[in-house]
């Protein structure tokens, strides 16, 4: 599998970042199959501020909520990627959100998502990525690893919500 926007993934300061994302994306795609809308990079990788201390922020958009079996398998994937023993593999951070919730303005900041904190292999429920600024980064700067370009996933974010 080739990552959709391979050229947008920096080769420095971590040349192994592309390999880590390749493994991560292919395993997520295999697990979620038809439920997967897309795998996106957000945060500093998408905004252009990625540096030696950055984590690797992801947002995975799905068609329907995760099953309990999906959640168990996604945690196993997170552990397996973490064991690659590269800095980027040990600093993955992100959430899984349904396309419905992504486009539900009333759930922003309220609905907890299935979330892995920076470097954690233990999931939690959190609103960490269910915020306006994450939606804005996804839509305006997000990097699609798998799936359609993120600008097609949701309408423009209301500017007044960003302040």
Tab-separated table of C-alpha atoms in Angstrom:
chain	number	residue	atom	x	y	z
A	1	UNK	CA	0.000	0.000	0.000
A	2	UNK	CA	1.244	3.463	-0.838
A	3	UNK	CA	0.308	6.411	1.297
A	4	UNK	CA	-1.801	8.907	-0.641
A	5	UNK	CA	0.234	11.994	0.217
A	6	UNK	CA	3.648	10.444	0.742
A	7	UNK	CA	5.424	13.602	-0.435
A	8	UNK	CA	3.760	15.683	2.313
A	9	UNK	CA	5.326	13.561	5.060
A	10	UNK	CA	8.687	15.042	6.051
A	11	UNK	CA	11.768	12.846	5.930
A	12	UNK	CA	13.431	14.840	8.728
A	13	UNK	CA	13.981	14.837	11.625
A	14	UNK	CA	12.699	11.249	11.593
A	15	UNK	CA	13.456	9.359	8.366
A	16	UNK	CA	11.525	6.375	9.744
A	17	UNK	CA	8.281	8.393	10.023
A	18	UNK	CA	7.037	7.254	6.620
A	19	UNK	CA	7.684	3.608	7.500
A	20	UNK	CA	5.829	3.977	10.814
A	21	UNK	CA	2.857	5.630	9.098
A	22	UNK	CA	2.845	2.960	6.379
A	23	UNK	CA	2.593	0.183	8.983
A	24	UNK	CA	0.050	2.091	11.066
A	25	UNK	CA	-2.189	2.975	8.105
A	26	UNK	CA	-2.112	-0.486	6.523
A	27	UNK	CA	-3.026	-2.200	9.792
A	28	UNK	CA	-5.822	0.276	10.525
A	29	UNK	CA	-7.159	-0.121	6.987
A	30	UNK	CA	-7.137	-3.912	7.318
A	31	UNK	CA	-8.966	-3.764	10.652
A	32	UNK	CA	-11.614	-1.217	9.737
A	33	UNK	CA	-12.076	-2.303	6.098
A	34	UNK	CA	-15.388	-0.987	4.756
A	35	UNK	CA	-15.988	1.098	7.889
A	36	UNK	CA	-12.975	3.292	7.111
A	37	UNK	CA	-13.549	6.704	5.544
A	38	UNK	CA	-9.970	7.898	5.888
A	39	UNK	CA	-6.780	8.195	7.912
A	40	UNK	CA	-5.551	11.757	8.341
A	41	UNK	CA	-2.611	13.541	9.884
A	42	UNK	CA	-3.455	16.668	11.841
A	43	UNK	CA	-1.520	18.701	14.402
A	44	UNK	CA	2.025	19.868	13.741
A	45	UNK	CA	2.574	17.546	10.773
A	46	UNK	CA	-0.367	19.124	8.981
A	47	UNK	CA	0.258	22.692	10.103
A	48	UNK	CA	3.947	22.592	9.166
A	49	UNK	CA	5.349	22.934	12.693
A	50	UNK	CA	6.609	19.352	13.064
A	51	UNK	CA	9.973	19.187	14.825
A	52	UNK	CA	12.174	16.891	16.894
A	53	UNK	CA	9.844	17.105	19.939
A	54	UNK	CA	6.534	16.733	18.094
A	55	UNK	CA	4.055	13.952	18.496
A	56	UNK	CA	2.326	12.397	15.480
A	57	UNK	CA	-1.319	13.483	15.560
A	58	UNK	CA	-3.875	11.448	13.650
A	59	UNK	CA	-7.623	11.497	13.155
A	60	UNK	CA	-9.308	8.420	11.763
A	61	UNK	CA	-12.737	8.974	10.259
A	62	UNK	CA	-15.113	6.024	10.192
A	63	UNK	CA	-18.598	5.414	8.819
A	64	UNK	CA	-20.103	3.912	11.972
A	65	UNK	CA	-19.065	3.742	15.616
A	66	UNK	CA	-16.415	1.197	16.516
A	67	UNK	CA	-17.454	-2.217	17.773
A	68	UNK	CA	-15.973	-3.622	20.962
A	69	UNK	CA	-13.935	-6.037	18.828
A	70	UNK	CA	-12.641	-3.121	16.721
A	71	UNK	CA	-11.563	-1.314	19.875
A	72	UNK	CA	-9.659	-4.350	21.155
A	73	UNK	CA	-7.974	-4.872	17.786
A	74	UNK	CA	-7.088	-1.180	17.419
A	75	UNK	CA	-5.386	-1.268	20.798
A	76	UNK	CA	-3.364	-4.301	19.651
A	77	UNK	CA	-2.343	-2.338	16.538
A	78	UNK	CA	-1.327	0.640	18.678
A	79	UNK	CA	0.857	-1.666	20.807
A	80	UNK	CA	2.383	-3.339	17.747
A	81	UNK	CA	3.278	-0.007	16.144
A	82	UNK	CA	4.639	1.312	19.452
A	83	UNK	CA	6.989	-1.706	19.548
A	84	UNK	CA	8.652	-0.619	16.278
A	85	UNK	CA	10.961	1.277	18.616
A	86	UNK	CA	11.194	4.485	16.596
A	87	UNK	CA	10.432	7.899	18.064
A	88	UNK	CA	7.383	8.490	15.809
A	89	UNK	CA	5.985	5.039	16.673
A	90	UNK	CA	6.176	5.875	20.358
A	91	UNK	CA	4.478	9.258	19.942
A	92	UNK	CA	1.295	8.512	18.040
A	93	UNK	CA	-1.673	10.484	19.361
A	94	UNK	CA	-5.157	10.564	17.979
A	95	UNK	CA	-8.802	9.672	17.865
A	96	UNK	CA	-11.444	7.808	15.910
A	97	UNK	CA	-14.541	9.776	14.914
A	98	UNK	CA	-17.571	8.859	12.843
A	99	UNK	CA	-18.315	10.997	9.807
A	100	UNK	CA	-21.683	11.760	11.426
A	101	UNK	CA	-20.045	13.084	14.598
A	102	UNK	CA	-17.439	14.963	12.589
A	103	UNK	CA	-20.265	16.899	10.934
A	104	UNK	CA	-22.405	17.292	14.066
A	105	UNK	CA	-21.617	20.802	15.291
A	106	UNK	CA	-23.649	20.143	18.460
A	107	UNK	CA	-21.262	17.375	19.583
A	108	UNK	CA	-18.095	19.517	19.396
A	109	UNK	CA	-16.383	19.552	22.772
A	110	UNK	CA	-19.033	17.256	24.231
A	111	UNK	CA	-18.911	13.775	22.749
A	112	UNK	CA	-15.982	11.691	23.902
A	113	UNK	CA	-14.039	9.848	21.235
A	114	UNK	CA	-11.930	6.690	21.319
A	115	UNK	CA	-8.536	8.313	21.908
A	116	UNK	CA	-4.873	7.390	22.361
A	117	UNK	CA	-2.862	10.028	24.216
A	118	UNK	CA	0.693	10.846	23.111
A	119	UNK	CA	2.681	7.609	23.244
A	120	UNK	CA	0.014	5.673	25.090
A	121	UNK	CA	-1.070	2.194	24.095
A	122	UNK	CA	-4.056	2.343	26.431
A	123	UNK	CA	-7.119	4.014	24.937
A	124	UNK	CA	-9.383	6.383	26.780
A	125	UNK	CA	-12.558	8.308	26.098
A	126	UNK	CA	-11.806	11.979	25.551
A	127	UNK	CA	-12.998	15.137	23.808
A	128	UNK	CA	-9.330	15.998	23.122
A	129	UNK	CA	-9.759	15.803	19.316
A	130	UNK	CA	-13.442	16.690	19.256
A	131	UNK	CA	-12.768	20.415	19.039
A	132	UNK	CA	-13.148	23.168	16.483
A	133	UNK	CA	-9.420	23.683	15.940
A	134	UNK	CA	-8.886	19.989	15.115
A	135	UNK	CA	-11.707	20.142	12.568
A	136	UNK	CA	-10.172	23.292	11.080
A	137	UNK	CA	-6.706	21.705	10.817
A	138	UNK	CA	-8.234	18.556	9.304
A	139	UNK	CA	-10.235	20.461	6.693
A	140	UNK	CA	-7.730	23.155	5.806
A	141	UNK	CA	-4.364	21.444	6.295
A	142	UNK	CA	-4.990	17.754	6.986
A	143	UNK	CA	-2.854	15.167	5.202
A	144	UNK	CA	-4.779	12.194	3.828
A	145	UNK	CA	-2.868	8.945	4.249
A	146	UNK	CA	-5.878	6.954	3.078
A	147	UNK	CA	-9.155	8.399	1.870
A	148	UNK	CA	-10.441	11.425	0.056
A	149	UNK	CA	-8.999	14.858	0.589
A	150	UNK	CA	-10.179	16.161	3.982
A	151	UNK	CA	-11.659	19.366	2.538
A	152	UNK	CA	-14.476	17.171	1.160
A	153	UNK	CA	-15.377	15.691	4.563
A	154	UNK	CA	-16.941	18.692	6.243
A	155	UNK	CA	-18.020	22.251	5.514
A	156	UNK	CA	-15.884	25.248	6.447
A	157	UNK	CA	-15.457	25.774	10.167
A	158	UNK	CA	-17.233	28.891	11.477
A	159	UNK	CA	-14.495	31.454	12.143
A	160	UNK	CA	-16.143	32.639	15.368
A	161	UNK	CA	-15.773	29.113	16.795
A	162	UNK	CA	-11.989	29.323	16.541
A	163	UNK	CA	-11.618	32.165	19.069
